[in-house]
């Protein structure tokens, strides 16, 4: 593993294509989950400069804040609450182009304008979610969905 992330400029797909092998390199051979989640969100934050990106982990029927990059965030989210809790309940990726129009959206930062939440599914159960927030309205799209789902699949949660 090299020390510095190589940050590629280009369209979203090109940026993800450059980032994903580097994320693989960061986590391959490292068994510690928290270390791998921390480096994954750091790499995403460095590449894309989003307002906030992080994991929430399912613990005792709640989502509990895990490794993240960005402003402080709410610590616990119940199933069905906010974008994260809804993604968990529905076990599917949610792309929210305008957070103010999402009923029940939990505003951790007033700067957040759009959001994507990707559930991490193992043995048919959601065990975590990856959440990313942008200061730009309508930022996230199916390209982000495709690659972020690929990224969460790289991580061994055992
Ligand atoms: N907006 C999220 C809460 C988490 S923060 O954005 C970091 C939600 O509605 O679930």
Short mmCIF file of N, CA and C and ligand atoms in Angstrom, two decimals:
data_model
loop_
_atom_site.label_atom_id
_atom_site.label_comp_id
_atom_site.label_asym_id
_atom_site.label_seq_id
_atom_site.Cartn_x
_atom_site.Cartn_y
_atom_site.Cartn_z
N UNK A 1 0.84 -1.20 0.00
CA UNK A 1 0.00 0.00 0.00
C UNK A 1 0.87 1.24 0.00
N UNK A 2 0.60 2.17 -0.93
CA UNK A 2 1.35 3.43 -0.91
C UNK A 2 0.72 4.35 0.13
N UNK A 3 1.47 5.36 0.56
CA UNK A 3 0.99 6.23 1.64
C UNK A 3 -0.07 7.20 1.17
N UNK A 4 0.05 7.66 -0.06
CA UNK A 4 -0.86 8.70 -0.52
C UNK A 4 -1.87 8.14 -1.50
N UNK A 5 -3.08 8.62 -1.34
CA UNK A 5 -4.11 8.29 -2.31
C UNK A 5 -3.83 9.08 -3.58
N UNK A 6 -3.98 8.42 -4.72
CA UNK A 6 -3.85 9.16 -5.98
C UNK A 6 -5.23 9.68 -6.34
N UNK A 7 -5.35 11.00 -6.40
CA UNK A 7 -6.65 11.62 -6.69
C UNK A 7 -6.72 11.94 -8.17
N UNK A 8 -7.65 11.26 -8.83
CA UNK A 8 -7.80 11.46 -10.27
C UNK A 8 -8.92 12.47 -10.54
N UNK A 9 -8.67 13.35 -11.48
CA UNK A 9 -9.76 14.24 -11.91
C UNK A 9 -10.46 13.57 -13.09
N UNK A 10 -11.69 13.94 -13.35
CA UNK A 10 -12.41 13.31 -14.45
C UNK A 10 -13.86 13.19 -14.09
N UNK A 11 -14.61 12.44 -14.91
CA UNK A 11 -16.02 12.29 -14.56
C UNK A 11 -16.15 11.31 -13.40
N UNK A 12 -17.37 11.20 -12.88
CA UNK A 12 -17.58 10.37 -11.69
C UNK A 12 -17.09 8.95 -11.89
N UNK A 13 -17.47 8.35 -13.02
CA UNK A 13 -17.11 6.94 -13.25
C UNK A 13 -15.59 6.79 -13.28
N UNK A 14 -14.90 7.74 -13.89
CA UNK A 14 -13.43 7.67 -13.93
C UNK A 14 -12.84 7.82 -12.53
N UNK A 15 -13.46 8.69 -11.74
CA UNK A 15 -12.95 8.87 -10.38
C UNK A 15 -13.15 7.61 -9.55
N UNK A 16 -14.32 7.00 -9.66
CA UNK A 16 -14.54 5.75 -8.92
C UNK A 16 -13.61 4.65 -9.43
N UNK A 17 -13.42 4.60 -10.75
CA UNK A 17 -12.56 3.54 -11.31
C UNK A 17 -11.14 3.67 -10.81
N UNK A 18 -10.70 4.89 -10.57
CA UNK A 18 -9.36 5.10 -10.01
C UNK A 18 -9.32 4.77 -8.52
N UNK A 19 -10.43 5.08 -7.84
CA UNK A 19 -10.45 4.94 -6.38
C UNK A 19 -10.59 3.49 -5.93
N UNK A 20 -11.44 2.73 -6.64
CA UNK A 20 -11.79 1.40 -6.13
C UNK A 20 -10.58 0.47 -5.95
N UNK A 21 -9.66 0.39 -6.92
CA UNK A 21 -8.49 -0.46 -6.67
C UNK A 21 -7.65 0.02 -5.49
N UNK A 22 -7.67 1.32 -5.27
CA UNK A 22 -6.91 1.85 -4.13
C UNK A 22 -7.58 1.49 -2.81
N UNK A 23 -8.92 1.52 -2.79
CA UNK A 23 -9.64 1.09 -1.58
C UNK A 23 -9.35 -0.38 -1.32
N UNK A 24 -9.38 -1.19 -2.41
CA UNK A 24 -9.04 -2.61 -2.27
C UNK A 24 -7.67 -2.77 -1.65
N UNK A 25 -6.71 -2.01 -2.15
CA UNK A 25 -5.34 -2.08 -1.64
C UNK A 25 -5.26 -1.70 -0.17
N UNK A 26 -6.11 -0.74 0.23
CA UNK A 26 -6.08 -0.29 1.63
C UNK A 26 -6.62 -1.35 2.58
N UNK A 27 -7.63 -2.09 2.13
CA UNK A 27 -8.30 -2.99 3.07
C UNK A 27 -7.86 -4.45 2.93
N UNK A 28 -7.28 -4.81 1.77
CA UNK A 28 -6.87 -6.21 1.57
C UNK A 28 -5.86 -6.62 2.64
N UNK A 29 -6.13 -7.72 3.28
CA UNK A 29 -5.17 -8.24 4.26
C UNK A 29 -5.31 -7.62 5.64
N UNK A 30 -6.17 -6.61 5.78
CA UNK A 30 -6.38 -6.01 7.10
C UNK A 30 -7.68 -6.54 7.69
N UNK A 31 -7.61 -7.28 8.78
CA UNK A 31 -8.82 -7.90 9.32
C UNK A 31 -9.67 -6.96 10.19
N UNK A 32 -9.16 -5.82 10.57
CA UNK A 32 -9.90 -4.98 11.52
C UNK A 32 -10.97 -4.16 10.79
N UNK A 33 -12.23 -4.39 11.17
CA UNK A 33 -13.35 -3.74 10.47
C UNK A 33 -13.30 -2.22 10.62
N UNK A 34 -13.09 -1.74 11.83
CA UNK A 34 -13.11 -0.28 12.04
C UNK A 34 -12.00 0.39 11.22
N UNK A 35 -10.83 -0.22 11.19
CA UNK A 35 -9.74 0.34 10.39
C UNK A 35 -10.14 0.41 8.92
N UNK A 36 -10.79 -0.63 8.44
CA UNK A 36 -11.17 -0.66 7.02
C UNK A 36 -12.28 0.32 6.70
N UNK A 37 -13.25 0.45 7.59
CA UNK A 37 -14.32 1.43 7.37
C UNK A 37 -13.74 2.84 7.41
N UNK A 38 -12.82 3.08 8.34
CA UNK A 38 -12.22 4.41 8.49
C UNK A 38 -11.45 4.80 7.23
N UNK A 39 -10.65 3.88 6.71
CA UNK A 39 -9.88 4.22 5.51
C UNK A 39 -10.77 4.35 4.28
N UNK A 40 -11.84 3.55 4.22
CA UNK A 40 -12.75 3.65 3.08
C UNK A 40 -13.42 5.03 3.03
N UNK A 41 -13.92 5.50 4.18
CA UNK A 41 -14.59 6.81 4.15
C UNK A 41 -13.58 7.93 3.96
N UNK A 42 -12.37 7.76 4.48
CA UNK A 42 -11.33 8.79 4.26
C UNK A 42 -10.99 8.89 2.78
N UNK A 43 -10.89 7.73 2.11
CA UNK A 43 -10.56 7.73 0.68
C UNK A 43 -11.68 8.39 -0.12
N UNK A 44 -12.94 8.09 0.23
CA UNK A 44 -14.07 8.72 -0.48
C UNK A 44 -14.09 10.22 -0.26
N UNK A 45 -13.85 10.64 0.96
CA UNK A 45 -13.84 12.07 1.28
C UNK A 45 -12.73 12.79 0.52
N UNK A 46 -11.55 12.15 0.46
CA UNK A 46 -10.43 12.78 -0.24
C UNK A 46 -10.68 12.88 -1.74
N UNK A 47 -11.25 11.81 -2.30
CA UNK A 47 -11.48 11.81 -3.76
C UNK A 47 -12.57 12.80 -4.15
N UNK A 48 -13.68 12.79 -3.39
CA UNK A 48 -14.85 13.53 -3.86
C UNK A 48 -15.12 14.83 -3.10
N UNK A 49 -14.56 14.98 -1.92
CA UNK A 49 -14.75 16.22 -1.16
C UNK A 49 -16.19 16.45 -0.70
N UNK A 50 -16.94 15.34 -0.53
CA UNK A 50 -18.32 15.50 -0.06
C UNK A 50 -18.33 16.13 1.32
N UNK A 51 -19.51 16.68 1.66
CA UNK A 51 -19.66 17.29 2.99
C UNK A 51 -19.44 16.26 4.09
N UNK A 52 -20.05 15.10 3.92
CA UNK A 52 -20.02 14.08 4.98
C UNK A 52 -20.10 12.71 4.32
N UNK A 53 -19.32 11.78 4.82
CA UNK A 53 -19.47 10.38 4.37
C UNK A 53 -19.09 9.48 5.54
N UNK A 54 -19.93 8.49 5.78
CA UNK A 54 -19.63 7.61 6.90
C UNK A 54 -20.54 6.40 6.95
N UNK A 55 -20.21 5.53 7.87
CA UNK A 55 -20.99 4.32 8.09
C UNK A 55 -21.82 4.44 9.36
N UNK A 56 -23.01 3.88 9.33
CA UNK A 56 -23.77 3.58 10.54
C UNK A 56 -23.87 2.06 10.61
N UNK A 57 -23.67 1.51 11.80
CA UNK A 57 -23.68 0.06 11.99
C UNK A 57 -24.93 -0.34 12.77
N UNK A 58 -25.58 -1.41 12.32
CA UNK A 58 -26.75 -1.92 13.05
C UNK A 58 -26.28 -2.58 14.35
N UNK A 59 -26.76 -2.02 15.47
CA UNK A 59 -26.43 -2.60 16.78
C UNK A 59 -27.68 -2.56 17.62
N UNK A 60 -28.12 -3.74 18.09
CA UNK A 60 -29.30 -3.82 18.95
C UNK A 60 -30.48 -3.05 18.38
N UNK A 61 -30.77 -3.28 17.12
CA UNK A 61 -31.96 -2.70 16.50
C UNK A 61 -31.92 -1.18 16.33
N UNK A 62 -30.73 -0.61 16.30
CA UNK A 62 -30.57 0.80 15.96
C UNK A 62 -29.37 0.92 15.03
N UNK A 63 -29.33 2.03 14.30
CA UNK A 63 -28.09 2.36 13.58
C UNK A 63 -27.25 3.21 14.52
N UNK A 64 -26.00 2.82 14.68
CA UNK A 64 -25.10 3.57 15.55
C UNK A 64 -23.95 4.11 14.69
N UNK A 65 -23.62 5.36 14.92
CA UNK A 65 -22.59 6.04 14.14
C UNK A 65 -21.27 5.28 14.18
N UNK A 66 -20.68 5.09 13.02
CA UNK A 66 -19.38 4.44 12.90
C UNK A 66 -18.37 5.42 12.32
N UNK A 67 -17.31 4.91 11.72
CA UNK A 67 -16.28 5.79 11.15
C UNK A 67 -16.88 6.72 10.09
N UNK A 68 -16.51 7.99 10.18
CA UNK A 68 -17.02 8.97 9.21
C UNK A 68 -16.00 10.08 9.02
N UNK A 69 -16.25 10.89 7.99
CA UNK A 69 -15.47 12.09 7.74
C UNK A 69 -16.46 13.22 7.53
N UNK A 70 -16.25 14.33 8.21
CA UNK A 70 -17.14 15.47 8.05
C UNK A 70 -17.59 15.98 9.40
N UNK A 71 -18.59 16.87 9.40
CA UNK A 71 -19.06 17.45 10.65
C UNK A 71 -19.67 16.39 11.58
N UNK A 72 -19.71 16.69 12.87
CA UNK A 72 -20.30 15.75 13.82
C UNK A 72 -21.73 15.41 13.39
N UNK A 73 -22.14 14.20 13.74
CA UNK A 73 -23.42 13.70 13.23
C UNK A 73 -24.21 13.06 14.34
N UNK A 74 -25.51 12.83 14.09
CA UNK A 74 -26.33 12.18 15.11
C UNK A 74 -25.81 10.75 15.32
N UNK A 75 -25.89 10.31 16.56
CA UNK A 75 -25.24 9.08 16.96
C UNK A 75 -26.07 7.84 16.68
N UNK A 76 -27.39 7.95 16.93
CA UNK A 76 -28.26 6.77 16.80
C UNK A 76 -29.47 7.09 15.93
N UNK A 77 -29.84 6.16 15.08
CA UNK A 77 -31.00 6.33 14.20
C UNK A 77 -31.83 5.06 14.28
N UNK A 78 -33.13 5.23 14.50
CA UNK A 78 -34.02 4.06 14.60
C UNK A 78 -34.45 3.59 13.21
N UNK A 79 -34.84 2.33 13.16
CA UNK A 79 -35.29 1.74 11.89
C UNK A 79 -36.49 2.53 11.35
N UNK A 80 -36.44 2.88 10.08
CA UNK A 80 -37.54 3.61 9.47
C UNK A 80 -37.43 5.11 9.60
N UNK A 81 -36.45 5.59 10.39
CA UNK A 81 -36.28 7.04 10.59
C UNK A 81 -35.25 7.60 9.61
N UNK A 82 -35.56 8.78 9.09
CA UNK A 82 -34.60 9.47 8.23
C UNK A 82 -34.30 8.65 6.97
N UNK A 83 -33.34 9.15 6.21
CA UNK A 83 -32.96 8.45 4.98
C UNK A 83 -32.25 7.14 5.34
N UNK A 84 -31.39 7.20 6.37
CA UNK A 84 -30.62 6.01 6.76
C UNK A 84 -31.53 4.90 7.26
N UNK A 85 -32.44 5.27 8.16
CA UNK A 85 -33.33 4.26 8.74
C UNK A 85 -34.31 3.70 7.71
N UNK A 86 -34.64 4.52 6.70
CA UNK A 86 -35.54 4.05 5.64
C UNK A 86 -34.80 3.10 4.70
N UNK A 87 -33.55 3.43 4.38
CA UNK A 87 -32.74 2.54 3.54
C UNK A 87 -32.56 1.19 4.25
N UNK A 88 -32.35 1.25 5.54
CA UNK A 88 -32.22 0.01 6.34
C UNK A 88 -33.53 -0.79 6.25
N UNK A 89 -34.65 -0.12 6.50
CA UNK A 89 -35.94 -0.82 6.52
C UNK A 89 -36.26 -1.43 5.15
N UNK A 90 -35.97 -0.68 4.09
CA UNK A 90 -36.32 -1.14 2.74
C UNK A 90 -35.22 -2.01 2.13
N UNK A 91 -34.06 -2.07 2.78
CA UNK A 91 -32.91 -2.82 2.27
C UNK A 91 -32.59 -2.44 0.82
N UNK A 92 -32.64 -1.12 0.58
CA UNK A 92 -32.26 -0.68 -0.76
C UNK A 92 -31.62 0.71 -0.72
N UNK A 93 -30.86 0.98 -1.76
CA UNK A 93 -30.18 2.27 -1.86
C UNK A 93 -31.20 3.37 -2.10
N UNK A 94 -31.04 4.48 -1.37
CA UNK A 94 -31.92 5.64 -1.57
C UNK A 94 -31.08 6.82 -2.04
N UNK A 95 -31.51 7.42 -3.14
CA UNK A 95 -30.88 8.65 -3.64
C UNK A 95 -31.88 9.77 -3.40
N UNK A 96 -31.47 10.76 -2.61
CA UNK A 96 -32.36 11.86 -2.27
C UNK A 96 -31.79 13.13 -2.90
N UNK A 97 -32.47 13.63 -3.91
CA UNK A 97 -31.89 14.76 -4.65
C UNK A 97 -32.06 16.07 -3.89
N UNK A 98 -33.10 16.14 -3.04
CA UNK A 98 -33.30 17.36 -2.23
C UNK A 98 -33.76 16.90 -0.85
N UNK A 99 -32.86 17.00 0.12
CA UNK A 99 -33.17 16.43 1.44
C UNK A 99 -34.39 17.10 2.08
N UNK A 100 -34.62 18.36 1.72
CA UNK A 100 -35.77 19.06 2.34
C UNK A 100 -37.09 18.46 1.88
N UNK A 101 -37.05 17.73 0.79
CA UNK A 101 -38.30 17.13 0.27
C UNK A 101 -38.46 15.68 0.73
N UNK A 102 -37.52 15.18 1.53
CA UNK A 102 -37.64 13.80 2.02
C UNK A 102 -38.32 13.83 3.38
N UNK A 103 -39.55 13.30 3.48
CA UNK A 103 -40.25 13.36 4.77
C UNK A 103 -39.44 12.63 5.85
N UNK A 104 -39.21 13.33 6.95
CA UNK A 104 -38.51 12.71 8.07
C UNK A 104 -37.00 12.72 7.96
N UNK A 105 -36.48 13.40 6.95
CA UNK A 105 -35.03 13.51 6.83
C UNK A 105 -34.43 14.06 8.13
N UNK A 106 -33.34 13.44 8.57
CA UNK A 106 -32.68 13.89 9.80
C UNK A 106 -31.55 14.82 9.39
N UNK A 107 -31.67 16.09 9.74
CA UNK A 107 -30.67 17.08 9.33
C UNK A 107 -29.54 17.14 10.34
N UNK A 108 -28.44 16.45 10.04
CA UNK A 108 -27.28 16.52 10.92
C UNK A 108 -26.53 17.81 10.65
N UNK A 109 -26.53 18.27 9.41
CA UNK A 109 -25.90 19.55 9.07
C UNK A 109 -26.84 20.30 8.14
N UNK A 110 -27.00 21.59 8.43
CA UNK A 110 -27.88 22.40 7.56
C UNK A 110 -27.27 22.60 6.19
N UNK A 111 -25.99 22.27 6.05
CA UNK A 111 -25.32 22.44 4.75
C UNK A 111 -25.65 21.31 3.78
N UNK A 112 -26.16 20.20 4.31
CA UNK A 112 -26.44 19.05 3.45
C UNK A 112 -27.66 19.32 2.58
N UNK A 113 -27.50 19.12 1.29
CA UNK A 113 -28.62 19.37 0.35
C UNK A 113 -29.09 18.10 -0.35
N UNK A 114 -28.19 17.15 -0.57
CA UNK A 114 -28.61 15.89 -1.20
C UNK A 114 -27.83 14.75 -0.56
N UNK A 115 -28.33 13.55 -0.77
CA UNK A 115 -27.81 12.43 0.04
C UNK A 115 -28.00 11.11 -0.69
N UNK A 116 -27.09 10.18 -0.43
CA UNK A 116 -27.29 8.80 -0.88
C UNK A 116 -27.00 7.88 0.31
N UNK A 117 -27.83 6.87 0.47
CA UNK A 117 -27.59 5.88 1.53
C UNK A 117 -27.62 4.49 0.89
N UNK A 118 -26.54 3.75 1.11
CA UNK A 118 -26.38 2.40 0.53
C UNK A 118 -26.38 1.38 1.67
N UNK A 119 -27.32 0.45 1.66
CA UNK A 119 -27.30 -0.56 2.72
C UNK A 119 -26.21 -1.60 2.47
N UNK A 120 -25.66 -2.09 3.55
CA UNK A 120 -24.70 -3.20 3.47
C UNK A 120 -25.48 -4.46 3.85
N UNK A 121 -25.62 -5.37 2.89
CA UNK A 121 -26.46 -6.56 3.09
C UNK A 121 -25.57 -7.80 3.12
N UNK A 122 -25.68 -8.56 4.20
CA UNK A 122 -24.96 -9.82 4.31
C UNK A 122 -25.95 -10.87 4.80
N UNK A 123 -25.96 -12.05 4.17
CA UNK A 123 -26.92 -13.11 4.51
C UNK A 123 -28.34 -12.55 4.58
N UNK A 124 -28.70 -11.76 3.59
CA UNK A 124 -30.05 -11.19 3.48
C UNK A 124 -30.44 -10.23 4.58
N UNK A 125 -29.49 -9.73 5.34
CA UNK A 125 -29.82 -8.77 6.39
C UNK A 125 -28.99 -7.52 6.22
N UNK A 126 -29.62 -6.37 6.50
CA UNK A 126 -28.87 -5.12 6.49
C UNK A 126 -28.08 -5.05 7.80
N UNK A 127 -26.76 -4.93 7.69
CA UNK A 127 -25.94 -4.88 8.90
C UNK A 127 -25.29 -3.52 9.11
N UNK A 128 -25.39 -2.65 8.10
CA UNK A 128 -24.81 -1.30 8.19
C UNK A 128 -25.35 -0.50 7.01
N UNK A 129 -25.13 0.80 7.05
CA UNK A 129 -25.40 1.61 5.85
C UNK A 129 -24.21 2.54 5.64
N UNK A 130 -23.96 2.85 4.38
CA UNK A 130 -23.00 3.90 4.02
C UNK A 130 -23.82 5.12 3.62
N UNK A 131 -23.53 6.25 4.24
CA UNK A 131 -24.29 7.48 3.99
C UNK A 131 -23.33 8.54 3.46
N UNK A 132 -23.72 9.22 2.39
CA UNK A 132 -22.91 10.35 1.90
C UNK A 132 -23.83 11.54 1.68
N UNK A 133 -23.33 12.71 2.07
CA UNK A 133 -24.09 13.96 1.96
C UNK A 133 -23.31 14.96 1.13
N UNK A 134 -24.04 15.69 0.29
CA UNK A 134 -23.40 16.71 -0.53
C UNK A 134 -24.01 18.08 -0.25
N UNK A 135 -23.19 19.11 -0.40
CA UNK A 135 -23.70 20.48 -0.26
C UNK A 135 -24.41 20.93 -1.54
N UNK A 136 -24.35 20.10 -2.58
CA UNK A 136 -24.97 20.44 -3.86
C UNK A 136 -26.28 19.67 -4.01
N UNK A 137 -27.32 20.40 -4.38
CA UNK A 137 -28.60 19.75 -4.59
C UNK A 137 -28.49 18.81 -5.80
N UNK A 138 -29.19 17.67 -5.75
CA UNK A 138 -29.23 16.76 -6.90
C UNK A 138 -27.85 16.24 -7.30
N UNK A 139 -26.99 15.99 -6.33
CA UNK A 139 -25.62 15.58 -6.65
C UNK A 139 -25.52 14.10 -7.01
N UNK A 140 -26.13 13.25 -6.20
CA UNK A 140 -25.91 11.80 -6.34
C UNK A 140 -26.84 11.19 -7.39
N UNK A 141 -26.31 10.20 -8.10
CA UNK A 141 -27.11 9.56 -9.15
C UNK A 141 -26.80 8.06 -9.18
N UNK A 142 -27.28 7.39 -10.22
CA UNK A 142 -27.11 5.94 -10.26
C UNK A 142 -25.65 5.53 -10.49
N UNK A 143 -24.84 6.45 -10.98
CA UNK A 143 -23.39 6.14 -11.08
C UNK A 143 -22.82 5.98 -9.67
N UNK A 144 -23.16 6.93 -8.78
CA UNK A 144 -22.71 6.80 -7.38
C UNK A 144 -23.26 5.51 -6.78
N UNK A 145 -24.52 5.25 -7.03
CA UNK A 145 -25.14 4.02 -6.48
C UNK A 145 -24.35 2.80 -6.92
N UNK A 146 -24.08 2.70 -8.21
CA UNK A 146 -23.39 1.53 -8.76
C UNK A 146 -22.03 1.32 -8.07
N UNK A 147 -21.25 2.38 -8.00
CA UNK A 147 -19.89 2.22 -7.47
C UNK A 147 -19.87 2.13 -5.94
N UNK A 148 -20.77 2.84 -5.28
CA UNK A 148 -20.78 2.74 -3.81
C UNK A 148 -21.25 1.35 -3.38
N UNK A 149 -22.19 0.77 -4.13
CA UNK A 149 -22.60 -0.61 -3.82
C UNK A 149 -21.42 -1.56 -4.03
N UNK A 150 -20.64 -1.29 -5.07
CA UNK A 150 -19.44 -2.12 -5.30
C UNK A 150 -18.44 -1.96 -4.14
N UNK A 151 -18.28 -0.73 -3.68
CA UNK A 151 -17.32 -0.48 -2.59
C UNK A 151 -17.75 -1.18 -1.31
N UNK A 152 -19.04 -1.09 -0.94
CA UNK A 152 -19.43 -1.75 0.31
C UNK A 152 -19.30 -3.27 0.20
N UNK A 153 -19.42 -3.78 -1.03
CA UNK A 153 -19.26 -5.23 -1.22
C UNK A 153 -17.82 -5.70 -1.03
N UNK A 154 -16.87 -4.76 -1.11
CA UNK A 154 -15.46 -5.14 -0.94
C UNK A 154 -15.13 -5.44 0.51
N UNK A 155 -15.95 -4.88 1.41
CA UNK A 155 -15.56 -4.90 2.82
C UNK A 155 -16.08 -6.15 3.51
N UNK A 156 -15.18 -6.81 4.20
CA UNK A 156 -15.55 -8.00 4.99
C UNK A 156 -16.00 -7.54 6.38
N UNK A 157 -17.28 -7.71 6.65
CA UNK A 157 -17.84 -7.23 7.93
C UNK A 157 -17.76 -8.27 9.04
N UNK A 158 -17.17 -9.45 8.76
CA UNK A 158 -17.12 -10.49 9.81
C UNK A 158 -16.09 -10.17 10.88
N1 LIG B 1 -29.50 12.62 7.01
C1 LIG B 1 -29.45 11.30 7.57
C2 LIG B 1 -28.86 11.30 8.96
C3 LIG B 1 -27.40 11.07 8.99
S1 LIG B 1 -26.51 12.43 8.59
O1 LIG B 1 -26.86 12.95 7.29
C4 LIG B 1 -24.90 12.18 8.73
C5 LIG B 1 -30.84 10.70 7.59
O2 LIG B 1 -31.82 11.38 7.31
O3 LIG B 1 -30.93 9.52 7.91
#
